[in-house]
Coordinates of C-alpha atoms in Angstrom, one line a residue:
Chain R
M23 CA -51.7 -71.4 102.6
S24 CA -50.6 -72.9 99.3
P25 CA -50.1 -70.7 96.2
L26 CA -53.2 -72.1 94.6
E27 CA -55.3 -71.3 97.7
R28 CA -53.9 -67.8 97.7
L29 CA -54.8 -67.6 94.0
A30 CA -58.4 -68.5 94.8
R31 CA -58.6 -65.5 97.1
L32 CA -56.9 -63.1 94.7
D33 CA -58.4 -59.7 94.5
R34 CA -59.7 -59.3 90.9
R35 CA -58.2 -55.8 90.8
W36 CA -54.7 -57.4 90.5
I37 CA -55.9 -59.1 87.3
F38 CA -57.2 -55.7 85.9
L39 CA -53.8 -54.1 86.8
M40 CA -51.9 -56.9 85.2
M41 CA -54.0 -56.6 82.0
G42 CA -53.5 -52.9 82.0
I43 CA -49.7 -53.2 82.2
L44 CA -49.6 -55.9 79.6
V45 CA -51.5 -53.7 77.2
L46 CA -49.7 -50.5 78.0
I47 CA -46.1 -51.8 77.7
P48 CA -46.2 -52.9 74.1
L49 CA -47.9 -49.7 73.1
L50 CA -45.0 -47.7 74.6
W51 CA -42.2 -50.1 73.5
P52 CA -43.5 -52.1 70.5
L53 CA -42.4 -55.8 70.3
R54 CA -43.0 -55.9 66.6
M55 CA -44.4 -59.4 66.6
E56 CA -45.0 -60.8 63.1
I57 CA -48.5 -60.5 61.6
R58 CA -49.4 -63.2 59.2
P59 CA -52.4 -62.5 57.0
T60 CA -55.0 -65.2 57.0
A61 CA -56.8 -66.5 53.9
S62 CA -60.0 -64.5 54.4
S63 CA -58.0 -61.3 54.8
K64 CA -56.0 -62.0 51.7
T65 CA -59.2 -62.6 49.7
F66 CA -60.6 -59.3 51.1
H67 CA -57.6 -57.5 49.8
R68 CA -57.6 -59.3 46.5
A69 CA -61.3 -58.7 45.9
I70 CA -60.8 -55.0 46.1
A71 CA -57.6 -55.1 44.1
A72 CA -59.5 -57.0 41.3
I73 CA -62.2 -54.4 40.7
P74 CA -61.6 -52.2 37.6
D75 CA -59.8 -49.0 38.3
G76 CA -62.1 -46.0 38.4
S77 CA -65.2 -48.0 39.4
T78 CA -67.9 -46.6 41.7
V79 CA -68.0 -48.7 44.9
L80 CA -70.7 -49.0 47.6
M81 CA -69.3 -49.0 51.1
S82 CA -71.5 -49.3 54.1
C83 CA -69.9 -48.2 57.4
D84 CA -72.4 -49.5 60.0
Y85 CA -70.8 -48.6 63.3
D86 CA -70.6 -45.9 65.9
P87 CA -68.0 -44.6 68.3
G88 CA -68.2 -47.7 70.4
S89 CA -66.3 -49.8 67.9
I90 CA -63.7 -47.2 66.7
P91 CA -60.6 -49.3 67.5
E92 CA -61.7 -52.2 65.2
M93 CA -63.7 -50.5 62.5
V94 CA -61.9 -47.2 61.8
P95 CA -58.5 -48.9 60.8
M96 CA -60.4 -51.1 58.3
T97 CA -62.3 -48.1 56.9
R98 CA -59.1 -46.0 56.5
T99 CA -57.2 -48.8 54.8
A100 CA -60.1 -49.7 52.5
M101 CA -60.4 -46.0 51.5
R102 CA -56.7 -45.8 50.7
Q103 CA -56.8 -48.9 48.6
L104 CA -59.9 -47.7 46.7
W105 CA -58.6 -44.2 46.1
E106 CA -55.2 -45.6 44.9
K107 CA -57.3 -47.3 42.2
N108 CA -59.1 -44.0 41.6
C109 CA -62.4 -45.5 42.6
K110 CA -65.4 -43.4 43.6
V111 CA -66.9 -44.4 46.9
V112 CA -70.6 -44.1 47.9
V113 CA -70.9 -44.5 51.7
T114 CA -74.0 -45.3 53.7
V115 CA -74.2 -45.5 57.4
L116 CA -77.2 -47.3 58.9
W117 CA -76.3 -46.6 62.5
P118 CA -77.6 -43.2 63.8
G119 CA -74.5 -42.5 65.8
G120 CA -72.1 -43.2 62.8
P121 CA -72.4 -40.6 60.0
G122 CA -70.5 -37.9 61.7
L123 CA -67.7 -40.2 62.7
V124 CA -67.4 -41.9 59.3
D125 CA -67.5 -38.5 57.6
K126 CA -64.5 -37.3 59.7
V127 CA -62.6 -40.6 59.2
I128 CA -62.9 -40.4 55.4
E129 CA -62.2 -36.6 55.3
D130 CA -59.0 -37.2 57.4
V131 CA -57.8 -39.9 54.9
A132 CA -58.5 -37.5 52.0
L133 CA -56.7 -34.6 53.7
A134 CA -53.7 -36.7 54.8
D135 CA -53.1 -38.9 51.8
F136 CA -55.3 -37.9 48.9
P137 CA -55.6 -34.1 48.9
G138 CA -57.0 -34.1 45.3
K139 CA -60.1 -36.1 46.3
R140 CA -63.2 -34.0 46.4
Y141 CA -66.5 -34.6 48.2
G142 CA -69.4 -35.2 45.8
V143 CA -67.0 -36.3 43.0
D144 CA -64.7 -38.9 44.5
W145 CA -66.9 -39.8 47.5
V146 CA -70.2 -39.1 49.1
N147 CA -71.6 -39.8 52.6
L148 CA -75.3 -40.6 52.1
G149 CA -75.6 -40.7 55.9
Y150 CA -78.2 -42.3 58.1
K151 CA -81.6 -43.5 57.2
P152 CA -83.9 -45.4 59.5
G153 CA -85.4 -48.7 58.5
N154 CA -82.5 -51.1 58.7
E155 CA -83.3 -53.9 56.1
A156 CA -86.1 -51.8 54.6
V157 CA -83.4 -49.2 53.5
M158 CA -81.4 -51.9 51.9
V159 CA -84.4 -53.1 49.9
L160 CA -85.4 -49.6 49.0
M161 CA -81.9 -48.9 47.7
G162 CA -82.5 -51.8 45.3
Q163 CA -85.3 -49.7 43.7
G164 CA -83.0 -46.7 43.4
I165 CA -80.2 -45.2 45.4
L166 CA -81.6 -41.7 44.8
T167 CA -85.0 -42.7 45.9
A168 CA -83.7 -44.1 49.2
F169 CA -81.4 -41.1 49.8
P170 CA -82.7 -37.9 48.2
N171 CA -80.2 -35.9 50.3
D172 CA -76.8 -36.8 51.6
Y173 CA -75.4 -36.4 55.1
R174 CA -74.2 -32.8 54.4
G175 CA -77.6 -31.8 53.0
H176 CA -76.9 -31.8 49.3
A177 CA -79.5 -33.1 46.9
T178 CA -77.9 -36.4 45.8
R179 CA -79.4 -36.0 42.3
S180 CA -77.0 -33.0 41.9
L181 CA -73.8 -34.7 42.9
P182 CA -71.5 -35.8 40.0
I183 CA -70.6 -39.2 41.8
M184 CA -74.3 -40.1 41.9
Q185 CA -74.7 -39.8 38.1
R186 CA -73.3 -43.3 37.8
A187 CA -74.6 -44.8 41.0
R188 CA -78.3 -45.3 40.6
T189 CA -78.8 -49.0 41.4
Y190 CA -76.9 -51.9 42.9
A191 CA -76.1 -53.0 39.4
D192 CA -73.8 -50.0 39.1
F193 CA -71.4 -51.3 41.8
P194 CA -68.8 -54.0 41.1
I195 CA -68.6 -54.8 44.9
L196 CA -70.2 -54.0 48.2
I197 CA -67.8 -53.4 51.2
S198 CA -69.6 -53.8 54.5
I199 CA -67.7 -52.5 57.6
S200 CA -70.1 -53.5 60.4
A201 CA -70.2 -53.6 64.2
G202 CA -73.6 -55.4 64.5
Y203 CA -77.2 -54.9 63.6
P204 CA -78.0 -53.7 61.0
G205 CA -74.8 -54.7 59.3
T206 CA -73.1 -57.4 57.3
K207 CA -75.6 -60.1 58.0
E208 CA -78.5 -58.0 56.8
W209 CA -76.5 -56.9 53.7
V210 CA -75.9 -60.5 52.9
Q211 CA -79.5 -61.5 53.4
Q212 CA -81.1 -58.5 51.6
V213 CA -78.6 -57.5 49.0
Q214 CA -76.0 -60.1 48.2
A215 CA -78.6 -62.9 48.1
R216 CA -81.2 -60.9 46.1
F217 CA -79.1 -58.7 43.8
H218 CA -76.0 -61.1 43.6
L219 CA -73.7 -58.2 44.4
P220 CA -70.2 -59.5 45.2
M221 CA -69.4 -58.6 48.8
V222 CA -66.6 -58.4 51.3
A223 CA -66.9 -57.5 55.0
G224 CA -64.9 -56.2 57.9
V225 CA -66.6 -57.0 61.2
T226 CA -65.9 -56.8 65.0
A227 CA -64.1 -59.7 66.5
V228 CA -67.0 -60.6 68.7
S229 CA -69.2 -61.1 65.7
A230 CA -66.6 -62.6 63.4
P231 CA -67.4 -66.4 64.0
E232 CA -70.9 -65.7 62.8
F233 CA -69.7 -64.6 59.4
F234 CA -67.2 -67.4 58.6
P235 CA -70.0 -69.6 57.2
Y236 CA -70.6 -66.9 54.7
V237 CA -67.0 -67.1 53.5
Q238 CA -67.3 -70.9 53.3
S239 CA -70.4 -70.6 51.2
G240 CA -68.9 -67.9 48.9
Q241 CA -71.4 -65.3 49.9
L242 CA -68.6 -63.2 51.3
V243 CA -65.5 -63.1 49.1
G244 CA -63.3 -61.9 52.0
L245 CA -63.6 -61.2 55.7
L246 CA -61.7 -59.1 58.2
G247 CA -62.3 -60.1 61.8
G248 CA -61.7 -57.5 64.4
M249 CA -58.4 -55.7 65.1
A250 CA -56.4 -58.7 64.0
G251 CA -58.2 -58.6 60.6
A252 CA -57.6 -54.9 60.3
A253 CA -53.9 -55.4 61.2
E254 CA -53.6 -58.2 58.6
Y255 CA -55.2 -55.9 56.0
E256 CA -52.7 -53.2 56.9
K257 CA -49.8 -55.7 56.5
L258 CA -51.1 -56.7 53.1
R259 CA -51.0 -53.0 52.1
N260 CA -47.6 -52.5 53.7
E261 CA -49.1 -49.9 56.0
S262 CA -48.5 -49.5 59.7
G263 CA -51.7 -48.2 61.3
D264 CA -53.4 -48.3 64.7
A265 CA -54.4 -51.9 64.2
S266 CA -50.9 -53.1 63.5
R267 CA -49.6 -51.1 66.5
G268 CA -52.2 -52.6 68.8
M269 CA -51.5 -56.2 67.9
D270 CA -48.5 -56.7 70.3
A271 CA -50.7 -55.6 73.2
Q272 CA -53.5 -57.8 71.8
S273 CA -51.2 -60.9 71.7
L274 CA -49.9 -60.4 75.3
A275 CA -53.4 -59.8 76.6
H276 CA -54.5 -63.1 75.0
V277 CA -51.6 -65.0 76.5
F278 CA -52.6 -63.6 79.9
V279 CA -56.2 -64.5 79.5
A280 CA -55.2 -68.1 78.5
L281 CA -53.0 -68.3 81.6
C282 CA -55.8 -67.0 83.8
I283 CA -58.1 -69.7 82.4
V284 CA -55.6 -72.5 83.1
L285 CA -55.0 -71.2 86.6
G286 CA -58.7 -70.6 87.2
N287 CA -59.4 -74.3 86.3
L288 CA -56.6 -75.5 88.6
V289 CA -58.1 -73.7 91.7
P290 CA -61.4 -75.5 91.9
R291 CA -59.7 -78.9 91.1
R292 CA -57.4 -78.3 94.1
R293 CA -60.4 -77.4 96.2
A294 CA -62.3 -80.5 95.1
G295 CA -59.2 -82.6 95.9
S296 CA -58.8 -81.2 99.4
Chain O
M29 CA -39.8 -40.6 73.9
S30 CA -41.3 -37.3 75.0
L31 CA -44.6 -35.8 75.9
H32 CA -46.5 -33.4 73.7
P33 CA -49.9 -32.9 75.4
T34 CA -52.6 -31.6 73.2
P35 CA -53.9 -28.0 73.7
D36 CA -57.3 -29.2 72.4
L37 CA -59.7 -28.8 75.4
S38 CA -62.2 -31.4 74.0
V39 CA -59.5 -34.1 74.1
W40 CA -58.7 -33.2 77.7
V41 CA -62.4 -33.6 78.6
A42 CA -62.5 -36.9 76.8
A43 CA -59.3 -38.1 78.6
F44 CA -60.7 -37.0 82.0
L45 CA -63.9 -38.9 81.3
T46 CA -62.0 -42.0 80.2
L47 CA -60.0 -42.0 83.4
C48 CA -63.2 -41.5 85.4
I49 CA -64.7 -44.7 83.8
F50 CA -61.4 -46.6 84.3
S51 CA -61.6 -45.7 88.0
F52 CA -64.5 -48.1 88.4
L53 CA -61.9 -50.9 88.0
Y54 CA -60.7 -50.0 91.5
R55 CA -64.1 -49.5 93.0
D56 CA -67.3 -47.6 92.5
N57 CA -66.7 -43.9 93.1
P58 CA -68.2 -40.4 92.5
F59 CA -66.0 -39.8 89.4
Y60 CA -67.3 -42.9 87.8
K61 CA -70.9 -42.1 88.7
F62 CA -70.4 -38.6 87.2
A63 CA -69.1 -39.9 83.9
E64 CA -71.7 -42.6 83.7
H65 CA -74.6 -40.1 84.3
L66 CA -73.1 -37.6 81.9
F67 CA -72.8 -40.3 79.2
V68 CA -76.4 -41.4 79.7
G69 CA -77.8 -37.8 79.6
V70 CA -75.7 -36.7 76.7
S71 CA -76.4 -39.8 74.7
A72 CA -80.2 -39.5 75.2
G73 CA -80.1 -35.8 74.2
Y74 CA -77.8 -36.5 71.2
Y75 CA -79.9 -39.3 69.8
I76 CA -83.1 -37.3 70.2
I77 CA -81.7 -34.3 68.3
L78 CA -80.0 -36.5 65.8
N79 CA -83.2 -38.4 65.0
F80 CA -85.2 -35.2 64.7
W81 CA -82.8 -33.6 62.2
T82 CA -81.7 -36.7 60.3
V83 CA -84.9 -38.7 60.4
L84 CA -88.0 -36.7 61.0
V85 CA -87.1 -33.5 59.2
P86 CA -85.7 -34.8 55.9
N87 CA -87.9 -37.9 55.6
L88 CA -91.2 -36.5 56.8
G89 CA -91.2 -32.8 57.5
E90 CA -89.5 -31.4 54.3
P91 CA -91.3 -33.7 51.8
L92 CA -94.7 -33.1 53.4
L93 CA -94.1 -29.3 53.5
A94 CA -93.0 -29.3 49.9
S95 CA -96.1 -31.3 48.8
F96 CA -98.4 -29.0 50.9
Q97 CA -96.9 -26.0 49.1
G98 CA -97.5 -27.7 45.8
R99 CA -93.9 -28.2 44.8
G100 CA -94.0 -31.5 43.0
V101 CA -90.9 -33.6 42.0
V102 CA -92.5 -33.9 38.6
T103 CA -92.7 -30.6 36.8
A104 CA -95.6 -31.8 34.7
R105 CA -97.9 -31.7 37.8
D106 CA -97.9 -29.9 41.1
G107 CA -99.8 -31.1 44.1
M108 CA -99.8 -33.6 47.0
F109 CA -101.0 -36.8 45.5
A110 CA -99.3 -37.3 42.2
A111 CA -98.5 -41.0 42.6
S112 CA -99.2 -41.7 39.0
L113 CA -96.2 -39.5 38.2
G114 CA -94.0 -41.0 40.8
D115 CA -94.6 -38.4 43.5
Y116 CA -95.6 -40.2 46.7
R117 CA -94.8 -37.5 49.2
G118 CA -98.4 -36.7 50.1
W119 CA -98.9 -40.3 51.1
L120 CA -96.4 -39.7 53.9
L121 CA -99.4 -38.5 55.9
I122 CA -100.2 -42.2 56.5
P123 CA -96.9 -43.2 58.1
A124 CA -97.0 -39.8 60.0
L125 CA -100.4 -40.7 61.4
L126 CA -99.2 -44.3 62.3
G127 CA -96.2 -42.8 64.0
L128 CA -98.4 -40.5 66.1
L129 CA -100.6 -43.4 67.0
L130 CA -97.6 -45.1 68.7
F131 CA -97.8 -42.3 71.3
T132 CA -101.4 -43.3 72.3
R133 CA -99.7 -45.8 74.7
L134 CA -99.2 -42.8 76.9
F135 CA -103.0 -42.3 77.2
G136 CA -104.6 -45.3 78.9
K137 CA -108.0 -45.6 77.2
I138 CA -106.9 -45.2 73.7
G139 CA -103.6 -47.1 74.1
W140 CA -105.0 -49.9 72.0
M141 CA -104.6 -47.7 68.9
S142 CA -100.8 -48.1 69.2
R143 CA -101.2 -51.7 68.1
W144 CA -102.0 -50.6 64.5
P145 CA -98.6 -49.1 63.8
L146 CA -96.9 -52.0 65.7
A147 CA -98.8 -54.4 63.4
V148 CA -97.4 -52.6 60.4
I149 CA -93.9 -52.6 61.8
I150 CA -94.0 -56.3 62.8
G151 CA -95.6 -57.3 59.5
V152 CA -93.1 -55.5 57.3
F153 CA -90.1 -56.8 59.3
A154 CA -91.4 -60.3 59.5
G155 CA -91.7 -60.3 55.7
L156 CA -88.3 -58.8 55.1
K157 CA -86.6 -61.1 57.6
T158 CA -88.3 -64.2 56.4
T159 CA -87.4 -63.7 52.7
G160 CA -83.9 -62.4 53.6
Y161 CA -83.2 -65.3 55.9
A162 CA -84.6 -67.9 53.4
Q163 CA -82.5 -66.5 50.6
G164 CA -79.4 -65.4 52.4
D165 CA -79.0 -68.1 55.1
L166 CA -81.2 -71.2 54.6
V167 CA -80.8 -72.0 50.9
A168 CA -77.3 -70.5 50.5
Q169 CA -75.9 -72.2 53.6
I170 CA -77.4 -75.6 52.7
E171 CA -76.0 -75.2 49.2
G172 CA -72.6 -74.2 50.7
S173 CA -72.6 -77.2 53.0
L174 CA -72.9 -79.7 50.1
Q175 CA -69.3 -80.0 49.1
P176 CA -67.3 -82.9 47.5
L177 CA -65.4 -85.0 50.1
W178 CA -62.6 -85.8 47.6
T179 CA -61.2 -82.7 45.9
G180 CA -57.9 -84.1 44.6
N181 CA -56.0 -81.9 47.1
P182 CA -55.2 -83.7 50.4
A183 CA -55.5 -80.6 52.5
T184 CA -58.8 -79.4 51.2
T185 CA -60.1 -83.0 51.2
I186 CA -59.3 -83.3 55.0
N187 CA -61.0 -79.9 55.5
A188 CA -64.1 -81.1 53.7
I189 CA -64.2 -84.3 55.7
I190 CA -63.8 -82.5 59.0
F191 CA -66.4 -80.0 58.0
T192 CA -68.9 -82.6 57.0
V193 CA -68.4 -84.7 60.1
G194 CA -68.7 -81.6 62.2
L195 CA -71.9 -80.5 60.5
L196 CA -73.6 -83.9 60.7
T197 CA -72.6 -84.7 64.3
S198 CA -73.5 -81.1 65.5
L199 CA -76.9 -81.5 63.9
L200 CA -77.5 -84.9 65.4
F201 CA -76.6 -83.5 68.8
F202 CA -79.8 -81.4 68.6
F203 CA -81.9 -84.4 67.7
Y204 CA -83.8 -84.7 71.0
S205 CA -86.3 -87.4 70.1
R206 CA -84.0 -90.2 71.0
E207 CA -81.9 -90.8 74.1
P208 CA -78.1 -90.4 73.3
R209 CA -77.0 -93.9 73.9
G210 CA -74.8 -96.4 72.1
A211 CA -73.6 -95.3 68.6
F212 CA -76.0 -92.3 68.7
G213 CA -74.5 -91.2 72.0
V214 CA -71.0 -91.4 70.5
V215 CA -72.0 -89.3 67.5
S216 CA -73.7 -86.7 69.9
R217 CA -70.5 -86.5 72.0
V218 CA -68.5 -85.9 68.8
G219 CA -71.0 -83.2 68.0
I220 CA -70.5 -81.6 71.4
G221 CA -66.8 -81.6 70.8
F222 CA -67.2 -79.6 67.6
L223 CA -69.7 -77.2 69.3
M224 CA -67.1 -76.7 72.1
V225 CA -64.5 -75.8 69.5
G226 CA -67.0 -73.3 68.1
F227 CA -67.7 -71.8 71.5
G228 CA -63.9 -71.6 72.2
A229 CA -63.4 -69.7 69.0
G230 CA -66.2 -67.4 69.8
Y231 CA -64.8 -66.7 73.3
G232 CA -61.4 -66.0 71.9
Y233 CA -62.8 -63.5 69.4
T234 CA -64.9 -61.9 72.2
V235 CA -61.7 -61.4 74.3
M236 CA -60.1 -59.9 71.2
S237 CA -63.0 -57.5 70.8
R238 CA -62.9 -56.3 74.4
V239 CA -59.1 -56.0 74.5
S240 CA -59.4 -53.9 71.3
L241 CA -61.5 -51.4 73.1
L242 CA -59.0 -51.1 75.9
I243 CA -56.2 -50.8 73.4
G244 CA -58.2 -48.1 71.6
R245 CA -58.6 -46.1 74.8
F246 CA -54.9 -46.4 75.6
Q247 CA -53.9 -45.3 72.1
F248 CA -56.2 -42.3 72.6
L249 CA -54.6 -41.5 76.0
L250 CA -51.0 -42.0 74.9
G251 CA -51.3 -40.5 71.4
D252 CA -54.1 -38.0 71.1
W253 CA -54.0 -36.7 74.7
L254 CA -50.4 -37.0 75.9
G255 CA -48.8 -36.9 72.4
L256 CA -46.3 -39.5 73.4
R257 CA -43.7 -40.0 70.6

């Protein structure tokens, strides 16, 4: 039996095992491969850097625990960049499973790196509201109307941060960190297009190709695509987070998948030939 | 490198369930089934409770209760129906009724009444999606596609030409009213080439997304659970 014929009969569990090993090894012994930020990641970073210090920013974190490895590093890095600029951050979460997770992620960033930042003054989690696009449109009529209470049960009207966050016009930028529907696409359609609010986005890799046309057209000023985008953003900020640490494993896994595709295409050709 | 396993019991439970799910890669087994069923059950319960406390209570229950008790948002007037003063809470009875009508599907003979709230839902979303799509995608994308072929910068000029050729040939590929032969066939095949590049990029990004999930779990097992450092 030739090697290719043996390959055709290979138990797929060997592929799983190989993939596991290739992902595990660089996590234990980092290879420190170079991360080169792409243009869309640079513009994401630059867009946030360009907003006036002390601004109040709208950040929508539309994800749940299923996309933690891609979304959480982006959220953490964006929060650090915003708080270094002393910005106030109004957070919405349009996924029902997300508010608790997002609350903890931001709270952890505050505790670890910005102990002076206070809830209700420097940031607020408006939490989840059902309605998807309808919520985005409703927020255009007034943020307080759409969210009378925040995730923690406070009346939003009473929070200091909300005194200058009443409509979309009060925000210099919208940051959308999104894992699907509702998310970046809906924010572009319902808010960027209607209210002309400058917007940047961090999205899962699987959905990233869908959003590059928005970068091309200028509807999105910057875009982070998946773990690679998050790692590039960390690199631009001179940080070394979970995304950067995962990129060695990501690269080896991609080489392995490419190899599997090449070999997988050779096997049927061999069969056809014989 | 040394191990510092966490004393946090919840992390141990999460690690055990992660390993249970991973065990499916070898073959289907009772550990995987246990974790799978537990996940489905806990998710269903979690989302029901979450929706009750974060959707029904604050958006319907509390405002209606407040308006029934005559606590208006506008101090000038108490009562349920003070729409002229900006208090619409009493009107929440209408969506509440429509919401209840959705459950009529469970009762055969009056099941047709569930079509009313569905009609409202479909109507509102059709309107929102249509206007959003027209403004955010159709017009803006056509506008973004109209770009000068000569920009003065050779790199961006080449980009613009590739973009325009790709756009036109891909669009022509979907022109099914004529058989793709001759020059039209060549253009269609070029379009297929561009589409294939797009599919390839999409596949690569999909692999990245899935591998990210695996990396995330490994980081959890090595870092949060085993405390490897």
